[in-house]
mmCIF file of C-alpha atoms in Angstrom:
data_model
loop_
_atom_site.group_PDB
_atom_site.id
_atom_site.type_symbol
_atom_site.label_atom_id
_atom_site.label_comp_id
_atom_site.label_asym_id
_atom_site.label_seq_id
_atom_site.Cartn_x
_atom_site.Cartn_y
_atom_site.Cartn_z
ATOM 1 C CA ILE S 1 11.969 -40.298 -39.633
ATOM 2 C CA THR S 2 8.887 -37.867 -39.983
ATOM 3 C CA LYS S 3 6.853 -40.516 -41.605
ATOM 4 C CA LEU S 4 7.805 -42.982 -38.882
ATOM 5 C CA PHE S 5 6.921 -40.504 -36.200
ATOM 6 C CA LEU S 6 3.451 -39.781 -37.789
ATOM 7 C CA PHE S 7 2.866 -43.538 -38.104
ATOM 8 C CA LEU S 8 3.651 -44.011 -34.361
ATOM 9 C CA ILE S 9 1.398 -41.165 -33.287
ATOM 10 C CA ILE S 10 -1.595 -42.457 -35.453
ATOM 11 C CA ASN S 11 -1.057 -46.009 -34.172
ATOM 12 C CA PHE S 12 -1.022 -44.775 -30.584
ATOM 13 C CA VAL S 13 -4.264 -42.719 -31.162
ATOM 14 C CA ILE S 14 -6.012 -45.734 -32.706
ATOM 15 C CA CYS S 15 -5.037 -48.117 -30.006
ATOM 16 C CA ASN S 16 -5.936 -45.798 -27.360
ATOM 17 C CA ILE S 17 -9.412 -45.438 -28.976
ATOM 18 C CA LEU S 18 -9.851 -49.228 -29.179
ATOM 19 C CA ILE S 19 -8.892 -49.765 -25.619
ATOM 20 C CA SER S 20 -11.170 -47.084 -24.111
ATOM 21 C CA GLN S 21 -14.140 -47.587 -26.272
ATOM 22 C CA ASN S 22 -17.668 -48.364 -24.692
ATOM 23 C CA ILE S 23 -19.667 -51.048 -26.356
ATOM 24 C CA THR S 24 -23.346 -50.190 -26.119
ATOM 25 C CA ASN S 25 -26.318 -52.062 -27.894
ATOM 26 C CA THR S 26 -30.008 -52.066 -27.279
ATOM 27 C CA LEU S 27 -32.011 -55.283 -27.322
ATOM 28 C CA GLY S 28 -35.291 -55.300 -29.221
ATOM 29 C CA SER S 29 -38.601 -55.974 -27.451
ATOM 30 C CA SER S 30 -38.541 -59.570 -25.950
ATOM 31 C CA GLY S 31 -35.038 -60.096 -27.643
ATOM 32 C CA THR S 32 -32.367 -62.263 -26.095
ATOM 33 C CA PHE S 33 -28.531 -61.629 -25.970
ATOM 34 C CA THR S 34 -26.828 -65.058 -26.322
ATOM 35 C CA ILE S 35 -23.294 -66.210 -26.130
ATOM 36 C CA LYS S 36 -22.839 -69.495 -27.667
ATOM 37 C CA ASP S 37 -20.567 -71.981 -29.374
ATOM 38 C CA GLY S 38 -22.442 -73.543 -32.408
ATOM 39 C CA SER S 39 -25.529 -74.919 -30.926
ATOM 40 C CA THR S 40 -24.293 -74.820 -27.296
ATOM 41 C CA ASN S 41 -25.481 -71.876 -25.241
ATOM 42 C CA TYR S 42 -23.267 -70.459 -22.513
ATOM 43 C CA LEU S 43 -24.982 -67.333 -21.364
ATOM 44 C CA THR S 44 -28.355 -65.487 -22.194
ATOM 45 C CA LEU S 45 -29.719 -62.198 -21.220
ATOM 46 C CA SER S 46 -33.536 -61.557 -21.549
ATOM 47 C CA GLN S 47 -34.597 -58.139 -22.502
ATOM 48 C CA SER S 48 -38.167 -58.722 -21.049
ATOM 49 C CA THR S 49 -37.080 -59.942 -17.663
ATOM 50 C CA GLY S 50 -33.377 -58.610 -17.404
ATOM 51 C CA GLN S 51 -32.530 -62.163 -16.200
ATOM 52 C CA ILE S 52 -29.113 -63.644 -16.914
ATOM 53 C CA ASN S 53 -28.928 -67.400 -17.288
ATOM 54 C CA ILE S 54 -25.554 -69.080 -17.083
ATOM 55 C CA PHE S 55 -25.689 -72.556 -18.619
ATOM 56 C CA LYS S 56 -22.306 -73.871 -17.397
ATOM 57 C CA THR S 57 -20.476 -72.909 -14.253
ATOM 58 C CA LEU S 58 -19.503 -69.604 -12.542
ATOM 59 C CA ARG S 59 -16.020 -69.471 -11.047
ATOM 60 C CA LEU S 60 -14.895 -67.091 -8.453
ATOM 61 C CA GLU S 61 -11.277 -66.689 -7.193
ATOM 62 C CA ASN S 62 -10.621 -67.443 -3.481
ATOM 63 C CA THR S 63 -11.051 -64.360 -1.453
ATOM 64 C CA THR S 64 -7.841 -62.767 -0.879
ATOM 65 C CA SER S 65 -8.769 -59.175 -0.189
ATOM 66 C CA SER S 66 -11.950 -56.855 -0.198
ATOM 67 C CA THR S 67 -11.810 -56.703 -3.967
ATOM 68 C CA THR S 68 -11.197 -60.341 -4.956
ATOM 69 C CA GLY S 69 -13.599 -63.402 -4.899
ATOM 70 C CA ILE S 70 -16.625 -61.632 -3.523
ATOM 71 C CA ILE S 71 -20.353 -61.509 -4.457
ATOM 72 C CA PHE S 72 -21.940 -58.218 -3.270
ATOM 73 C CA LYS S 73 -25.493 -57.100 -2.686
ATOM 74 C CA GLY S 74 -25.474 -53.435 -3.511
ATOM 75 C CA LEU S 75 -22.240 -52.177 -2.206
ATOM 76 C CA THR S 76 -22.021 -54.583 0.743
ATOM 77 C CA ARG S 77 -20.289 -57.959 0.792
ATOM 78 C CA PHE S 78 -22.659 -60.884 0.622
ATOM 79 C CA LEU S 79 -20.594 -64.053 0.017
ATOM 80 C CA HIS S 80 -16.867 -64.723 0.373
ATOM 81 C CA ASP S 81 -14.351 -67.119 1.927
ATOM 82 C CA TYR S 82 -11.655 -64.790 3.270
ATOM 83 C CA ARG S 83 -8.764 -66.007 5.352
ATOM 84 C CA GLY S 84 -5.724 -64.567 6.851
ATOM 85 C CA PRO S 85 -2.841 -65.038 4.618
ATOM 86 C CA ALA S 86 -0.999 -67.528 6.713
ATOM 87 C CA SER S 87 -4.153 -69.350 7.757
ATOM 88 C CA THR S 88 -5.362 -72.650 6.254
ATOM 89 C CA GLY S 89 -8.766 -71.043 5.642
ATOM 90 C CA ALA S 90 -11.761 -73.310 4.683
ATOM 91 C CA ASN S 91 -14.134 -70.313 5.801
ATOM 92 C CA THR S 92 -17.527 -69.636 4.429
ATOM 93 C CA PHE S 93 -19.453 -66.308 4.951
ATOM 94 C CA LEU S 94 -22.860 -65.773 3.602
ATOM 95 C CA GLY S 95 -25.016 -62.776 4.423
ATOM 96 C CA ILE S 96 -24.865 -58.961 4.545
ATOM 97 C CA ASN S 97 -21.405 -58.139 6.192
ATOM 98 C CA ALA S 98 -20.835 -61.688 7.463
ATOM 99 C CA GLY S 99 -17.176 -62.270 8.314
ATOM 100 C CA ASN S 100 -14.548 -59.594 7.335
ATOM 101 C CA PHE S 101 -11.531 -59.031 5.549
ATOM 102 C CA THR S 102 -9.072 -58.492 8.408
ATOM 103 C CA MET S 103 -8.804 -61.795 10.042
ATOM 104 C CA SER S 104 -5.288 -62.825 10.903
ATOM 105 C CA GLY S 105 -3.298 -65.783 12.591
ATOM 106 C CA SER S 106 -1.518 -68.821 11.156
ATOM 107 C CA GLY S 107 -2.389 -72.434 10.642
ATOM 108 C CA PHE S 108 -5.714 -73.382 12.235
ATOM 109 C CA GLN S 109 -6.233 -69.872 13.529
ATOM 110 C CA GLY S 110 -8.835 -67.907 11.798
ATOM 111 C CA SER S 111 -9.947 -71.198 9.879
ATOM 112 C CA ASP S 112 -12.809 -73.381 9.491
ATOM 113 C CA ASN S 113 -15.502 -70.858 10.382
ATOM 114 C CA THR S 114 -18.918 -70.684 8.960
ATOM 115 C CA GLY S 115 -21.050 -67.498 9.263
ATOM 116 C CA ILE S 116 -24.479 -67.267 7.774
ATOM 117 C CA GLY S 117 -26.571 -64.334 8.331
ATOM 118 C CA TYR S 118 -26.470 -60.494 8.711
ATOM 119 C CA ASN S 119 -23.279 -59.535 10.516
ATOM 120 C CA SER S 120 -22.508 -63.154 11.577
ATOM 121 C CA LEU S 121 -18.900 -63.512 12.819
ATOM 122 C CA LEU S 122 -18.364 -59.975 11.888
ATOM 123 C CA SER S 123 -15.572 -59.389 14.415
ATOM 124 C CA LEU S 124 -13.575 -62.420 13.901
ATOM 125 C CA THR S 125 -9.681 -62.192 14.196
ATOM 126 C CA THR S 126 -8.030 -65.563 14.980
ATOM 127 C CA GLY S 127 -11.067 -67.539 16.108
ATOM 128 C CA TYR S 128 -11.550 -70.957 14.674
ATOM 129 C CA ARG S 129 -13.998 -73.672 14.029
ATOM 130 C CA ASN S 130 -16.972 -71.408 14.886
ATOM 131 C CA THR S 131 -20.410 -71.753 13.285
ATOM 132 C CA GLY S 132 -22.804 -68.882 13.422
ATOM 133 C CA VAL S 133 -26.334 -69.216 11.768
ATOM 134 C CA GLY S 134 -28.595 -66.309 12.233
ATOM 135 C CA SER S 135 -28.615 -62.513 12.172
ATOM 136 C CA THR S 136 -25.690 -61.257 14.292
ATOM 137 C CA SER S 137 -24.900 -64.583 15.685
ATOM 138 C CA LEU S 138 -21.396 -64.632 17.180
ATOM 139 C CA ASN S 139 -21.180 -61.129 16.147
ATOM 140 C CA SER S 140 -18.390 -60.016 18.576
ATOM 141 C CA ASN S 141 -16.422 -63.306 18.695
ATOM 142 C CA THR S 142 -12.552 -62.299 18.081
ATOM 143 C CA THR S 143 -10.425 -65.223 19.277
ATOM 144 C CA GLY S 144 -13.112 -67.646 20.673
ATOM 145 C CA GLY S 145 -12.961 -71.119 19.131
ATOM 146 C CA SER S 146 -15.443 -74.120 18.583
ATOM 147 C CA ASN S 147 -18.617 -72.215 19.373
ATOM 148 C CA SER S 148 -21.926 -72.896 17.680
ATOM 149 C CA ALA S 149 -24.617 -70.429 17.554
ATOM 150 C CA PHE S 150 -28.018 -70.998 15.863
ATOM 151 C CA GLY S 151 -30.634 -68.285 16.019
ATOM 152 C CA TYR S 152 -31.167 -64.463 16.179
ATOM 153 C CA ARG S 153 -28.354 -62.899 18.145
ATOM 154 C CA SER S 154 -27.243 -66.248 19.605
ATOM 155 C CA LEU S 155 -23.941 -65.816 21.341
ATOM 156 C CA THR S 156 -23.897 -62.388 19.809
ATOM 157 C CA ASN S 157 -21.631 -60.728 22.554
ATOM 158 C CA SER S 158 -19.161 -63.622 23.021
ATOM 159 C CA THR S 159 -15.685 -62.412 22.424
ATOM 160 C CA THR S 160 -13.121 -65.005 23.658
ATOM 161 C CA GLY S 161 -15.331 -67.798 24.947
ATOM 162 C CA ASN S 162 -14.743 -71.325 23.875
ATOM 163 C CA ASN S 163 -16.907 -74.462 23.196
ATOM 164 C CA ASN S 164 -20.273 -72.774 23.673
ATOM 165 C CA THR S 165 -23.319 -73.824 22.107
ATOM 166 C CA GLY S 166 -26.482 -71.725 21.714
ATOM 167 C CA VAL S 167 -29.686 -72.771 19.917
ATOM 168 C CA GLY S 168 -32.644 -70.503 19.811
ATOM 169 C CA SER S 169 -33.175 -66.789 19.494
ATOM 170 C CA LEU S 170 -31.068 -64.804 22.061
ATOM 171 C CA SER S 171 -29.587 -67.913 23.467
ATOM 172 C CA LEU S 172 -26.281 -67.119 25.329
ATOM 173 C CA TYR S 173 -26.832 -63.461 23.988
ATOM 174 C CA SER S 174 -24.650 -61.827 26.744
ATOM 175 C CA ASN S 175 -22.056 -64.461 27.074
ATOM 176 C CA ASN S 176 -18.556 -62.711 26.904
ATOM 177 C CA ILE S 177 -15.895 -64.962 28.245
ATOM 178 C CA GLY S 178 -17.681 -67.961 29.459
ATOM 179 C CA TYR S 179 -16.977 -71.501 28.134
ATOM 180 C CA LEU S 180 -18.447 -74.915 27.774
ATOM 181 C CA ASN S 181 -22.085 -73.548 28.086
ATOM 182 C CA THR S 182 -24.991 -75.076 26.298
ATOM 183 C CA GLY S 183 -28.197 -73.139 25.985
ATOM 184 C CA VAL S 184 -31.223 -74.575 23.892
ATOM 185 C CA GLY S 185 -34.334 -72.528 23.784
ATOM 186 C CA VAL S 186 -35.280 -69.049 23.259
ATOM 187 C CA SER S 187 -33.456 -66.768 25.689
ATOM 188 C CA SER S 188 -31.643 -69.722 27.492
ATOM 189 C CA LEU S 189 -28.518 -68.638 29.437
ATOM 190 C CA SER S 190 -29.209 -65.250 27.862
ATOM 191 C CA SER S 191 -27.618 -63.201 30.714
ATOM 192 C CA ASN S 192 -24.769 -65.301 31.181
ATOM 193 C CA THR S 193 -21.443 -63.411 30.832
ATOM 194 C CA SER S 194 -18.602 -65.369 32.382
ATOM 195 C CA GLY S 195 -20.271 -68.422 34.023
ATOM 196 C CA ASN S 196 -19.000 -71.785 32.732
ATOM 197 C CA ALA S 197 -20.132 -75.350 32.154
ATOM 198 C CA ASN S 198 -23.736 -74.520 32.416
ATOM 199 C CA THR S 199 -26.576 -76.433 30.501
ATOM 200 C CA ALA S 200 -29.965 -74.874 30.129
ATOM 201 C CA THR S 201 -32.777 -76.583 28.070
ATOM 202 C CA GLY S 202 -35.965 -74.865 27.732
ATOM 203 C CA CYS S 203 -37.371 -71.250 27.039
ATOM 204 C CA ASN S 204 -35.772 -68.718 29.590
ATOM 205 C CA SER S 205 -34.071 -71.509 31.479
ATOM 206 C CA LEU S 206 -31.222 -70.021 33.515
ATOM 207 C CA LEU S 207 -32.286 -66.679 31.966
ATOM 208 C CA PHE S 208 -30.675 -64.358 34.464
ATOM 209 C CA ASN S 209 -27.548 -66.463 35.244
ATOM 210 C CA THR S 210 -24.542 -64.208 34.896
ATOM 211 C CA THR S 211 -21.414 -65.748 36.585
ATOM 212 C CA GLY S 212 -22.748 -68.956 38.096
ATOM 213 C CA SER S 213 -21.236 -72.162 36.902
ATOM 214 C CA ASN S 214 -21.905 -75.886 36.685
ATOM 215 C CA ASN S 215 -25.678 -75.385 36.613
ATOM 216 C CA SER S 216 -28.233 -77.702 34.812
ATOM 217 C CA ALA S 217 -31.687 -76.670 34.004
ATOM 218 C CA PHE S 218 -34.124 -78.716 32.092
ATOM 219 C CA GLY S 219 -37.663 -77.198 31.589
ATOM 220 C CA GLN S 220 -39.140 -73.942 30.733
ATOM 221 C CA GLU S 221 -38.000 -71.099 33.129
ATOM 222 C CA SER S 222 -36.069 -73.605 35.300
ATOM 223 C CA LEU S 223 -33.444 -71.808 37.511
ATOM 224 C CA THR S 224 -34.659 -68.632 35.596
ATOM 225 C CA ASN S 225 -33.754 -66.355 38.351
ATOM 226 C CA SER S 226 -30.534 -67.799 39.537
ATOM 227 C CA SER S 227 -27.707 -65.263 38.858
ATOM 228 C CA THR S 228 -24.521 -66.425 40.620
ATOM 229 C CA GLY S 229 -25.444 -69.828 42.141
ATOM 230 C CA ASP S 230 -23.196 -72.726 41.325
ATOM 231 C CA TYR S 231 -23.845 -76.578 41.073
ATOM 232 C CA ASN S 232 -27.617 -76.392 40.955
ATOM 233 C CA SER S 233 -29.759 -78.912 39.077
ATOM 234 C CA ALA S 234 -33.435 -78.184 38.265
ATOM 235 C CA PHE S 235 -35.769 -80.562 36.327
ATOM 236 C CA GLY S 236 -39.382 -79.382 35.030
ATOM 237 C CA TYR S 237 -41.271 -76.240 34.517
ATOM 238 C CA LEU S 238 -40.360 -73.403 36.943
ATOM 239 C CA SER S 239 -38.235 -75.683 38.927
ATOM 240 C CA LEU S 240 -35.968 -73.837 41.285
ATOM 241 C CA SER S 241 -37.172 -70.675 39.581
ATOM 242 C CA SER S 242 -36.854 -68.531 42.733
ATOM 243 C CA ASN S 243 -33.267 -69.472 43.430
ATOM 244 C CA THR S 244 -30.888 -66.415 42.860
ATOM 245 C CA THR S 245 -27.616 -67.146 44.540
ATOM 246 C CA GLY S 246 -28.028 -70.462 46.241
ATOM 247 C CA THR S 247 -25.766 -73.420 45.479
ATOM 248 C CA ASN S 248 -25.869 -77.141 45.434
ATOM 249 C CA ASN S 249 -29.760 -77.296 44.977
ATOM 250 C CA THR S 250 -31.653 -79.973 43.337
#
């Protein structure tokens, strides 16, 4: 019994040492660490450059939590495809802090979203079919669906708005709950908060529109000062640029 007991203790100690050991080695100058099978290389590490080369594929698990299936830059998430446990998924998030790990919903909710850029789609909860490309694009979107934002801070303050399209830096920047708006050009519809069904094409077009709806502006700074007016149509540089609250103008 005593011998058996000693054998078990020794075996336990040896196993513990093997499990907890560190493997440390130093490559010689210009040396290469290689993992291979016969003549086939799978991975190399260069001492001179510190570069790792993978010769086959790199497989990540699907992102199911903040610790699974993620590529980090430093300590911050950089690439993942998180979805809520009951959602169908098909999300792609690329960029520092893009997306999150708290999305929810079921079925199509919280699914089919693409966020590329710093803090893109950061606040998403059950929103679906959104595309944000650019730093902080669609940053505040929570439940809004089918929005497209391309450019720095495009649609950054939109929370529940649907079917909006912003193309250009600061396009539809302040939009909160507005829907069916299209802004193409730097700062187009930048001040819009709850206006609906507006179309602005050109730099600063409908710039100060806040709650006005069903306006169409084509050309740089067209309808730029209109704030609450509805059903206006402007074509050309500075057209109807002095209009503020007027309606049904062409």
